[in-house]
Short mmCIF file of C-alpha atoms in Angstrom, two decimals:
data_model
loop_
_atom_site.label_atom_id
_atom_site.label_comp_id
_atom_site.label_asym_id
_atom_site.label_seq_id
_atom_site.Cartn_x
_atom_site.Cartn_y
_atom_site.Cartn_z
CA UNK A 1 6.36 121.15 127.74
CA UNK A 2 7.68 119.47 124.61
CA UNK A 3 5.56 119.47 121.47
CA UNK A 4 8.28 119.46 118.84
CA UNK A 5 10.32 117.36 116.42
CA UNK A 6 7.65 114.61 116.25
CA UNK A 7 9.42 113.08 119.24
CA UNK A 8 6.34 112.63 121.42
CA UNK A 9 2.58 112.49 121.71
CA UNK A 10 2.07 116.24 122.18
CA UNK A 11 3.46 116.89 118.71
CA UNK A 12 1.43 113.95 117.40
CA UNK A 13 -1.78 115.52 118.69
CA UNK A 14 -0.95 118.75 116.83
CA UNK A 15 -0.19 117.16 113.45
CA UNK A 16 -2.93 115.92 111.14
CA UNK A 17 -0.69 113.14 109.84
CA UNK A 18 -0.79 111.56 113.31
CA UNK A 19 -4.02 112.85 114.85
CA UNK A 20 -7.04 111.22 113.25
CA UNK A 21 -9.30 111.45 116.29
CA UNK A 22 -12.95 112.40 115.90
CA UNK A 23 -13.55 113.60 119.47
CA UNK A 24 -12.79 116.97 121.06
CA UNK A 25 -9.04 116.30 120.70
CA UNK A 26 -9.06 115.86 116.92
CA UNK A 27 -10.05 117.72 113.80
CA UNK A 28 -9.86 121.55 113.86
CA UNK A 29 -6.90 123.45 115.27
CA UNK A 30 -8.70 124.31 118.50
CA UNK A 31 -9.20 120.60 119.22
CA UNK A 32 -5.74 119.41 118.21
CA UNK A 33 -4.10 121.95 120.53
CA UNK A 34 -6.46 121.17 123.42
CA UNK A 35 -4.17 118.58 125.08
CA UNK A 36 -1.09 120.82 124.80
CA UNK A 37 -3.02 123.70 126.38
CA UNK A 38 -4.36 121.51 129.20
CA UNK A 39 -1.00 119.98 130.04
CA UNK A 40 0.67 123.40 129.97
CA UNK A 41 -2.00 124.76 132.34
CA UNK A 42 -1.61 121.80 134.69
CA UNK A 43 2.19 122.07 134.59
CA UNK A 44 2.04 125.75 135.52
CA UNK A 45 -0.38 124.99 138.33
CA UNK A 46 1.91 122.23 139.63
CA UNK A 47 5.13 124.30 139.72
CA UNK A 48 3.58 127.63 140.68
CA UNK A 49 6.10 130.42 140.66
CA UNK A 50 9.08 128.15 141.43
CA UNK A 51 10.24 128.15 137.80
CA UNK A 52 9.26 129.20 134.31
CA UNK A 53 7.36 126.83 132.01
CA UNK A 54 8.37 127.07 128.35
CA UNK A 55 6.63 125.37 125.45
CA UNK A 56 8.72 124.00 122.61
CA UNK A 57 6.77 123.67 119.37
CA UNK A 58 7.65 122.92 115.75
CA UNK A 59 6.29 125.56 113.40
CA UNK A 60 6.54 123.41 110.26
CA UNK A 61 7.17 119.79 109.33
CA UNK A 62 8.34 120.73 105.80
CA UNK A 63 5.84 118.28 104.34
CA UNK A 64 3.36 120.67 102.82
CA UNK A 65 -0.31 120.11 103.54
CA UNK A 66 0.45 116.55 104.64
CA UNK A 67 1.90 117.79 107.92
CA UNK A 68 2.07 120.79 110.18
CA UNK A 69 2.52 124.06 108.30
CA UNK A 70 3.53 127.46 109.60
CA UNK A 71 0.15 129.11 109.15
CA UNK A 72 -1.77 126.64 111.34
CA UNK A 73 0.95 126.55 114.00
CA UNK A 74 0.81 130.33 114.16
CA UNK A 75 -2.94 129.99 114.84
CA UNK A 76 -2.15 127.47 117.59
CA UNK A 77 0.41 129.80 119.16
CA UNK A 78 -2.15 132.60 118.95
CA UNK A 79 -4.66 130.52 120.93
CA UNK A 80 -2.13 129.84 123.70
CA UNK A 81 -0.22 133.12 123.27
CA UNK A 82 0.17 134.19 126.89
CA UNK A 83 -0.01 130.78 128.60
CA UNK A 84 3.66 129.63 128.54
CA UNK A 85 6.44 131.74 130.03
CA UNK A 86 8.50 131.33 126.87
CA UNK A 87 7.96 130.06 123.34
CA UNK A 88 10.73 127.85 121.89
CA UNK A 89 10.18 127.52 118.13
CA UNK A 90 11.77 124.84 115.97
CA UNK A 91 11.30 122.82 112.81
CA UNK A 92 10.31 119.14 112.67
CA UNK A 93 11.80 116.61 112.59
CA UNK A 94 15.09 116.98 114.39
CA UNK A 95 16.99 116.30 111.15
CA UNK A 96 15.45 119.47 109.68
CA UNK A 97 16.01 121.54 112.80
CA UNK A 98 19.68 120.55 113.21
CA UNK A 99 20.90 120.18 109.65
CA UNK A 100 24.59 119.91 108.95
CA UNK A 101 26.40 122.86 107.39
CA UNK A 102 26.63 120.78 104.22
CA UNK A 103 22.89 121.12 103.71
CA UNK A 104 21.85 124.33 105.49
CA UNK A 105 23.35 127.76 105.90
CA UNK A 106 23.45 129.51 109.26
CA UNK A 107 19.96 130.70 110.20
CA UNK A 108 18.11 128.48 107.72
CA UNK A 109 15.01 128.52 109.97
CA UNK A 110 14.52 132.30 109.80
CA UNK A 111 11.68 132.23 107.22
CA UNK A 112 9.73 130.02 109.62
CA UNK A 113 10.31 131.99 112.82
CA UNK A 114 9.56 135.38 111.27
CA UNK A 115 6.38 136.83 112.74
CA UNK A 116 6.08 134.57 115.78
CA UNK A 117 6.78 137.45 118.17
CA UNK A 118 3.76 139.41 116.96
CA UNK A 119 1.55 136.60 118.30
CA UNK A 120 2.63 136.86 121.95
CA UNK A 121 4.13 139.20 124.50
CA UNK A 122 6.13 136.32 125.96
CA UNK A 123 9.79 135.88 124.98
CA UNK A 124 10.58 133.79 121.92
CA UNK A 125 13.72 131.71 121.42
CA UNK A 126 14.79 130.10 118.15
CA UNK A 127 17.71 128.17 116.78
CA UNK A 128 19.67 128.00 113.54
CA UNK A 129 23.27 127.00 114.34
CA UNK A 130 24.09 130.66 114.81
CA UNK A 131 27.82 131.31 115.03
CA UNK A 132 27.97 134.84 113.66
CA UNK A 133 27.81 137.41 116.46
CA UNK A 134 26.46 140.07 114.10
CA UNK A 135 23.71 137.75 112.89
CA UNK A 136 22.63 136.96 116.46
CA UNK A 137 22.52 140.60 117.49
CA UNK A 138 20.63 141.51 114.32
CA UNK A 139 17.87 138.98 115.06
CA UNK A 140 17.32 140.47 118.50
CA UNK A 141 17.54 144.09 117.32
CA UNK A 142 15.03 143.43 114.53
CA UNK A 143 12.57 141.93 117.00
CA UNK A 144 12.59 138.51 115.34
CA UNK A 145 13.77 136.71 118.48
CA UNK A 146 14.36 137.60 122.11
CA UNK A 147 16.86 134.81 122.73
CA UNK A 148 19.23 132.82 120.53
CA UNK A 149 19.22 129.08 121.11
CA UNK A 150 22.75 127.79 120.67
CA UNK A 151 23.00 124.07 121.42
CA UNK A 152 25.64 122.99 118.90
CA UNK A 153 27.51 126.34 119.04
CA UNK A 154 27.64 125.96 122.84
CA UNK A 155 28.98 122.44 122.55
CA UNK A 156 31.75 123.83 120.36
CA UNK A 157 32.33 126.69 122.80
CA UNK A 158 30.58 126.66 126.20
CA UNK A 159 31.89 130.19 126.83
CA UNK A 160 30.36 131.63 123.67
CA UNK A 161 28.15 134.19 125.51
CA UNK A 162 31.01 135.32 127.74
CA UNK A 163 33.34 135.81 124.79
CA UNK A 164 30.69 137.84 123.00
CA UNK A 165 30.17 139.96 126.11
CA UNK A 166 33.91 140.59 126.37
CA UNK A 167 34.37 141.21 122.63
CA UNK A 168 36.73 138.23 122.28
CA UNK A 169 35.32 137.19 118.93
CA UNK A 170 38.57 135.64 117.64
CA UNK A 171 38.62 133.31 120.64
CA UNK A 172 35.25 131.73 119.78
CA UNK A 173 35.46 128.10 118.65
CA UNK A 174 32.77 128.24 115.99
CA UNK A 175 30.63 125.17 115.37
CA UNK A 176 31.37 123.63 111.96
CA UNK A 177 27.96 121.94 111.68
CA UNK A 178 29.30 118.40 111.20
CA UNK A 179 26.84 116.86 113.72
CA UNK A 180 29.45 114.48 115.13
CA UNK A 181 27.94 115.56 118.47
CA UNK A 182 24.55 114.20 117.40
CA UNK A 183 26.10 110.84 116.45
CA UNK A 184 26.60 110.08 120.14
CA UNK A 185 22.83 109.94 120.56
CA UNK A 186 22.42 107.44 117.75
CA UNK A 187 25.41 105.25 118.63
CA UNK A 188 24.91 105.31 122.42
CA UNK A 189 28.46 106.57 122.86
CA UNK A 190 29.98 109.56 124.67
CA UNK A 191 29.32 112.87 122.95
CA UNK A 192 32.23 114.30 120.98
CA UNK A 193 32.82 117.62 119.25
CA UNK A 194 35.19 118.26 116.35
CA UNK A 195 35.94 121.78 117.55
CA UNK A 196 35.91 121.19 121.30
CA UNK A 197 37.89 118.08 122.29
CA UNK A 198 37.14 118.64 125.99
CA UNK A 199 33.45 117.93 125.41
CA UNK A 200 32.28 115.12 127.75
CA UNK A 201 35.67 115.02 129.47
CA UNK A 202 35.06 117.89 131.91
CA UNK A 203 34.32 115.52 134.80
CA UNK A 204 35.63 112.22 133.46
CA UNK A 205 39.15 113.51 132.82
CA UNK A 206 39.04 116.95 134.41
CA UNK A 207 39.55 118.78 131.11
CA UNK A 208 38.29 122.38 131.08
CA UNK A 209 37.31 124.00 127.76
CA UNK A 210 39.30 127.17 128.51
CA UNK A 211 41.75 126.41 131.30
CA UNK A 212 44.64 123.99 131.14
CA UNK A 213 47.17 123.19 133.85
CA UNK A 214 50.61 124.76 133.69
CA UNK A 215 53.64 122.90 132.37
CA UNK A 216 55.48 120.78 134.92
CA UNK A 217 58.88 121.01 133.20
CA UNK A 218 60.68 123.42 130.93
CA UNK A 219 61.43 120.73 128.33
CA UNK A 220 60.38 121.92 124.86
CA UNK A 221 58.23 119.94 122.42
CA UNK A 222 58.49 119.31 118.68
CA UNK A 223 55.16 118.73 116.90
CA UNK A 224 55.56 117.39 113.37
CA UNK A 225 52.52 118.06 111.20
CA UNK A 226 50.01 120.91 111.35
CA UNK A 227 46.76 119.18 110.60
CA UNK A 228 43.93 119.11 113.16
CA UNK A 229 45.91 116.94 115.58
CA UNK A 230 49.16 118.91 115.36
CA UNK A 231 47.41 122.28 115.54
CA UNK A 232 45.40 121.28 118.61
CA UNK A 233 48.45 119.79 120.32
CA UNK A 234 50.61 122.85 119.58
CA UNK A 235 48.11 125.44 120.80
CA UNK A 236 47.21 123.44 123.94
CA UNK A 237 50.88 122.82 124.76
CA UNK A 238 51.58 126.50 124.17
CA UNK A 239 48.84 127.48 126.59
CA UNK A 240 50.34 125.17 129.19
CA UNK A 241 53.57 127.13 128.86
CA UNK A 242 55.76 124.75 126.89
CA UNK A 243 58.09 126.04 124.18
CA UNK A 244 56.74 124.42 121.03
CA UNK A 245 58.23 124.00 117.58
CA UNK A 246 55.57 123.18 114.98
CA UNK A 247 56.97 121.81 111.71
CA UNK A 248 54.66 121.60 108.68
CA UNK A 249 55.72 119.95 105.41
CA UNK A 250 53.54 122.19 103.22
CA UNK A 251 53.21 125.96 102.97
CA UNK A 252 49.82 126.10 104.74
CA UNK A 253 48.40 125.01 108.08
CA UNK A 254 45.41 122.70 108.29
CA UNK A 255 46.32 119.33 106.81
CA UNK A 256 43.26 117.26 105.95
CA UNK A 257 40.93 120.02 107.14
CA UNK A 258 42.41 122.40 104.58
CA UNK A 259 41.87 119.84 101.81
CA UNK A 260 38.43 118.64 102.83
CA UNK A 261 37.05 122.15 103.35
CA UNK A 262 37.50 122.69 99.59
CA UNK A 263 35.11 119.85 98.77
CA UNK A 264 31.40 120.42 98.01
CA UNK A 265 29.46 121.52 101.09
CA UNK A 266 32.35 121.31 103.57
CA UNK A 267 33.65 124.90 103.53
CA UNK A 268 32.64 125.50 107.19
CA UNK A 269 35.10 122.81 108.27
CA UNK A 270 38.02 125.20 107.71
CA UNK A 271 37.05 126.70 111.08
CA UNK A 272 38.92 123.80 112.72
CA UNK A 273 42.15 125.23 111.33
CA UNK A 274 41.18 128.91 111.55
CA UNK A 275 40.45 128.85 115.28
CA UNK A 276 43.71 127.11 116.09
CA UNK A 277 45.75 129.39 113.85
CA UNK A 278 44.33 132.41 115.66
CA UNK A 279 45.23 130.84 119.00
CA UNK A 280 48.77 130.10 117.84
CA UNK A 281 49.20 133.71 116.74
CA UNK A 282 48.69 134.75 120.37
CA UNK A 283 51.34 132.38 121.73
CA UNK A 284 54.92 133.72 121.55
CA UNK A 285 56.25 130.40 122.82
CA UNK A 286 55.07 128.50 119.71
CA UNK A 287 57.23 128.79 116.59
CA UNK A 288 55.85 127.53 113.28
CA UNK A 289 58.02 126.43 110.36
CA UNK A 290 56.58 125.81 106.89
CA UNK A 291 57.93 123.68 104.04
CA UNK A 292 59.67 121.57 106.68
CA UNK A 293 59.36 117.91 105.76
CA UNK A 294 61.49 116.32 108.46
CA UNK A 295 63.53 113.12 108.39
CA UNK A 296 64.68 111.06 111.34
CA UNK A 297 68.12 112.68 110.97
CA UNK A 298 66.50 116.11 111.24
CA UNK A 299 64.58 115.21 114.40
CA UNK A 300 67.61 113.62 116.04
CA UNK A 301 69.69 116.63 115.08
CA UNK A 302 67.28 119.07 116.69
CA UNK A 303 67.55 117.29 120.02
CA UNK A 304 64.14 118.52 121.22
CA UNK A 305 63.24 116.27 124.19
CA UNK A 306 59.60 115.53 123.32
CA UNK A 307 58.45 114.69 119.81
CA UNK A 308 54.82 114.32 118.70
CA UNK A 309 54.37 112.88 115.21
CA UNK A 310 51.10 114.18 113.75
CA UNK A 311 51.72 113.48 110.08
CA UNK A 312 48.18 112.38 109.26
CA UNK A 313 47.03 109.59 106.95
CA UNK A 314 46.50 108.87 103.25
CA UNK A 315 43.57 107.16 101.54
CA UNK A 316 44.34 103.68 100.25
CA UNK A 317 44.28 102.88 96.52
CA UNK A 318 44.08 99.07 96.77
CA UNK A 319 40.43 98.50 97.73
CA UNK A 320 41.06 97.43 101.32
CA UNK A 321 38.26 98.65 103.58
CA UNK A 322 35.35 97.06 105.39
CA UNK A 323 34.40 94.52 102.72
CA UNK A 324 37.90 93.50 101.63
CA UNK A 325 40.75 92.92 104.05
CA UNK A 326 43.17 92.15 101.21
CA UNK A 327 43.85 94.24 98.08
CA UNK A 328 41.50 93.62 95.16
CA UNK A 329 42.90 92.77 91.70
CA UNK A 330 43.75 96.00 89.89
CA UNK A 331 45.35 95.89 86.43
CA UNK A 332 48.61 97.77 86.04
CA UNK A 333 47.90 101.21 84.65
CA UNK A 334 44.20 101.06 85.54
CA UNK A 335 42.70 104.54 86.08
CA UNK A 336 42.35 104.32 89.87
CA UNK A 337 42.14 107.34 92.13
CA UNK A 338 41.78 107.88 95.87
CA UNK A 339 40.28 110.89 97.69
CA UNK A 340 43.86 111.90 98.54
CA UNK A 341 44.66 112.02 94.81
CA UNK A 342 41.59 114.11 94.03
CA UNK A 343 42.10 116.54 96.93
CA UNK A 344 45.62 117.23 95.68
CA UNK A 345 44.40 117.98 92.15
CA UNK A 346 44.88 114.61 90.44
CA UNK A 347 41.38 113.92 89.09
CA UNK A 348 39.61 111.88 86.42
CA UNK A 349 39.12 113.76 83.16
CA UNK A 350 35.40 113.22 82.65
CA UNK A 351 33.82 110.07 81.24
CA UNK A 352 32.32 107.15 83.15
CA UNK A 353 33.46 107.13 86.78
CA UNK A 354 32.72 104.53 89.43
CA UNK A 355 32.95 105.70 93.03
CA UNK A 356 33.30 102.67 95.32
CA UNK A 357 32.34 103.63 98.87
CA UNK A 358 33.41 101.12 101.50
CA UNK A 359 34.02 103.87 104.09
CA UNK A 360 30.30 104.72 104.53
CA UNK A 361 30.77 108.15 106.13
CA UNK A 362 30.66 111.43 104.17
CA UNK A 363 33.63 111.08 101.82
CA UNK A 364 32.12 108.64 99.30
CA UNK A 365 29.06 110.82 98.74
CA UNK A 366 31.19 113.95 98.49
CA UNK A 367 33.48 112.31 95.91
CA UNK A 368 30.48 111.23 93.83
CA UNK A 369 29.02 114.73 94.02
CA UNK A 370 32.34 116.30 93.03
CA UNK A 371 32.74 113.97 90.04
CA UNK A 372 29.19 114.80 88.89
CA UNK A 373 29.96 118.52 89.16
CA UNK A 374 32.97 117.94 86.90
CA UNK A 375 30.67 116.51 84.25
CA UNK A 376 31.40 112.83 84.81
CA UNK A 377 28.84 110.06 84.35
CA UNK A 378 28.95 108.75 87.91
CA UNK A 379 27.95 105.36 89.30
CA UNK A 380 28.17 105.11 93.08
CA UNK A 381 28.75 101.55 94.27
CA UNK A 382 28.55 100.45 97.91
CA UNK A 383 28.20 97.16 99.81
CA UNK A 384 25.81 99.00 102.15
CA UNK A 385 22.06 99.37 101.74
CA UNK A 386 22.29 103.08 100.88
CA UNK A 387 24.71 105.91 100.20
CA UNK A 388 26.91 107.12 103.07
CA UNK A 389 24.98 104.92 105.49
CA UNK A 390 26.91 105.95 108.65
CA UNK A 391 25.62 109.50 108.18
CA UNK A 392 22.29 108.33 109.55
CA UNK A 393 24.07 109.07 112.82
CA UNK A 394 24.59 112.70 111.75
CA UNK A 395 21.00 112.97 110.42
CA UNK A 396 22.03 113.71 106.84
CA UNK A 397 21.89 110.39 104.97
CA UNK A 398 18.59 111.18 103.28
CA UNK A 399 19.86 114.63 102.28
CA UNK A 400 22.99 113.06 100.79
CA UNK A 401 21.11 110.44 98.80
CA UNK A 402 18.57 113.00 97.56
CA UNK A 403 21.31 115.32 96.33
CA UNK A 404 23.14 112.49 94.60
CA UNK A 405 19.99 111.40 92.78
CA UNK A 406 19.21 114.99 91.80
CA UNK A 407 22.69 115.24 90.27
CA UNK A 408 22.05 112.18 88.14
CA UNK A 409 24.33 109.86 90.10
CA UNK A 410 23.38 106.19 89.76
CA UNK A 411 23.41 104.41 93.13
CA UNK A 412 24.17 100.68 93.24
CA UNK A 413 23.60 99.31 96.74
CA UNK A 414 24.62 95.89 98.10
CA UNK A 415 27.34 95.68 95.46
CA UNK A 416 31.04 94.85 95.75
CA UNK A 417 33.82 96.05 93.49
CA UNK A 418 35.76 92.85 92.89
CA UNK A 419 38.37 93.91 90.34
CA UNK A 420 39.41 96.79 88.11
CA UNK A 421 40.77 96.46 84.58
CA UNK A 422 41.91 99.15 82.17
CA UNK A 423 38.44 99.83 80.79
CA UNK A 424 36.01 97.94 82.97
CA UNK A 425 35.20 97.12 86.56
CA UNK A 426 33.75 93.85 87.82
CA UNK A 427 30.90 94.26 90.30
CA UNK A 428 29.35 91.48 92.35
CA UNK A 429 26.15 91.20 94.37
CA UNK A 430 26.99 91.25 98.07
CA UNK A 431 24.54 88.36 98.64
CA UNK A 432 24.67 86.06 95.62
CA UNK A 433 28.10 86.89 94.22
CA UNK A 434 26.56 87.28 90.75
CA UNK A 435 28.96 89.35 88.67
CA UNK A 436 28.46 92.07 86.11
CA UNK A 437 30.90 94.14 84.11
CA UNK A 438 30.77 97.92 83.93
CA UNK A 439 32.60 100.07 81.39
CA UNK A 440 34.74 102.70 83.09
CA UNK A 441 37.06 105.58 82.40
CA UNK A 442 38.09 105.87 86.05
CA UNK A 443 37.45 104.43 89.51
CA UNK A 444 37.58 106.40 92.77
CA UNK A 445 38.22 104.13 95.77
CA UNK A 446 36.84 105.46 99.06
CA UNK A 447 37.75 102.63 101.38
CA UNK A 448 40.24 103.10 104.24
CA UNK A 449 43.26 105.20 105.15
CA UNK A 450 46.78 104.31 106.17
CA UNK A 451 48.79 106.35 108.70
CA UNK A 452 51.67 108.41 107.36
CA UNK A 453 53.90 106.77 109.92
CA UNK A 454 57.26 106.46 108.17
CA UNK A 455 58.92 109.18 110.25
CA UNK A 456 57.67 107.55 113.45
CA UNK A 457 58.83 104.10 112.27
CA UNK A 458 62.26 105.47 111.34
CA UNK A 459 62.66 107.15 114.72
CA UNK A 460 61.54 104.04 116.60
CA UNK A 461 64.13 102.03 114.70
CA UNK A 462 66.79 104.41 116.00
CA UNK A 463 65.58 104.52 119.60
CA UNK A 464 69.06 103.62 120.83
CA UNK A 465 70.20 107.07 119.60
CA UNK A 466 67.51 109.07 121.43
CA UNK A 467 69.34 109.58 124.69
CA UNK A 468 72.50 110.87 123.02
CA UNK A 469 70.35 113.22 120.92
CA UNK A 470 68.56 114.53 124.02
CA UNK A 471 65.21 112.97 123.13
CA UNK A 472 63.02 111.59 125.93
CA UNK A 473 59.98 110.43 124.00
CA UNK A 474 58.55 110.08 120.51
CA UNK A 475 54.82 109.46 120.06
CA UNK A 476 52.58 109.11 117.01
CA UNK A 477 49.24 110.84 117.58
CA UNK A 478 45.97 111.30 115.72
CA UNK A 479 45.66 109.90 112.20
CA UNK A 480 49.38 109.09 112.20
CA UNK A 481 48.59 106.53 114.87
CA UNK A 482 45.04 105.46 113.94
CA UNK A 483 43.11 107.17 111.10
CA UNK A 484 39.64 108.27 112.20
CA UNK A 485 37.33 111.31 112.12
CA UNK A 486 38.52 114.90 112.48
CA UNK A 487 36.88 114.91 115.92
CA UNK A 488 39.16 112.05 116.94
CA UNK A 489 42.13 113.93 115.50
CA UNK A 490 41.58 117.06 117.58
CA UNK A 491 40.85 114.88 120.62
CA UNK A 492 44.16 113.06 120.15
CA UNK A 493 46.06 116.35 119.93
CA UNK A 494 44.44 117.69 123.07
CA UNK A 495 44.97 114.45 124.94
CA UNK A 496 48.70 114.52 124.16
CA UNK A 497 48.94 118.07 125.48
CA UNK A 498 46.89 117.36 128.62
CA UNK A 499 48.75 114.17 129.54
CA UNK A 500 52.30 115.34 128.90
CA UNK A 501 54.26 115.08 132.17
CA UNK A 502 51.28 113.58 133.97
CA UNK A 503 52.04 111.43 136.98
CA UNK A 504 52.27 107.74 136.08
CA UNK A 505 49.18 105.77 136.92
CA UNK A 506 49.23 103.44 139.87
CA UNK A 507 48.67 99.76 139.21
CA UNK A 508 45.04 99.20 138.31
CA UNK A 509 44.27 102.93 138.15
CA UNK A 510 42.24 104.21 135.21
CA UNK A 511 43.10 107.46 133.39
CA UNK A 512 39.56 108.72 133.94
CA UNK A 513 36.79 108.75 136.51
CA UNK A 514 33.74 106.61 136.06
CA UNK A 515 30.43 106.27 137.78
CA UNK A 516 29.71 102.81 139.15
CA UNK A 517 26.08 102.21 139.95
CA UNK A 518 24.86 99.75 142.55
CA UNK A 519 21.53 98.82 144.06
CA UNK A 520 20.92 99.90 147.64
CA UNK A 521 20.42 97.00 150.04
CA UNK A 522 16.84 96.22 150.92
CA UNK A 523 15.71 97.83 154.18
#
């Protein structure tokens, strides 16, 4: 019986900001909870003892006296204390209950769920993106909760409870709190998970989160690049039984994840690399080599039959993105930076900084926030209607814009960045084209990324030499093929590992199952 997240009429009856009735279903707490109590009673009568009937309720709308507050919801729970078989307590709306790690620490709901158990003898379950085993156990031992709700953590690792039971803590794929899973709801697309690339492919492609089919040949594999794609490919290939050589150009594993996890609010994202590094450490058939920036000569010289190029991508510095398909005019020597520059330590030195966001996901807002933290006078410019507009799909856009405004960042919506000179930028209204000039000390372009594909291009150009070198195939994967989200990067790595040595598809055959619906004939 669902009375939470402002998603339906039961919640609306509970909340004074919706319920303005003057009959026995409005006004005091006893009246506003009347419908929830009646429907719960009727539901229990209808199902009998065939199953349990929980009630999910939001204990606070985080709106102060304008909405539901903890104290009155506790009174409501007290009135119905023993009626449901289980109490499921949350916050409203969903964006507060399932915040990203950028805006809420693990267990952020604890102040609101404290004390609920004293109101009822029935079990109580709560959520909070719990990934720490110790934290979960502590909540139960302290009598705060009976059960830990773990939706996003179970998407990241469906075997989370089993691994806890068996003490396999290092094998847990911990949720990073990016909410890419939630974006599937808002975009009407298949659910994806940054940590768990098998999510939604269990039936469609037969991918299991823990089990992977054994290698069909003994031909080894070279994976070039140890970002999220290369790490996922290497560990999955290793688990299949292939001998894998993983070559990384730098002295650390992680690629873009390593860099982005050092940005404001994104520290939890390092778990993408940490989990895979721990898995690689358990695989004697995977050898990792650092400071190994390979050339085509190197790869041909190794003679490893299968080569996966996972060399990532680099942010553009020419303004090409969604709004501009050709480079914008940029004066020679103009102080222009990309996120790639900034993440490698090449940053503006204070002053007036324009951040032009034509990417519209998280990076533009993060860059603006970082520049503000460095003491810059930041103006955020975007052709969109708001900052980081795609993050509406991850339920954090309003948190991002609020934080930017609190940091003194000026937000210019519906504006294009038409050109950059040495000391000024030319902006233009996205509708009228009316121009204005803005004094600058630096510009950060957050637009699009280009694949680091030179090694792949060089090898393709020498394809005639592959056979003599003992090479069967060379494939670019992940961002090196098509720059996208980190979830797409791990998916690409896993897909390469799953499909290596797969039987060729028959003509017209799809590489996945699909449900085809049809109407039954009329009787």
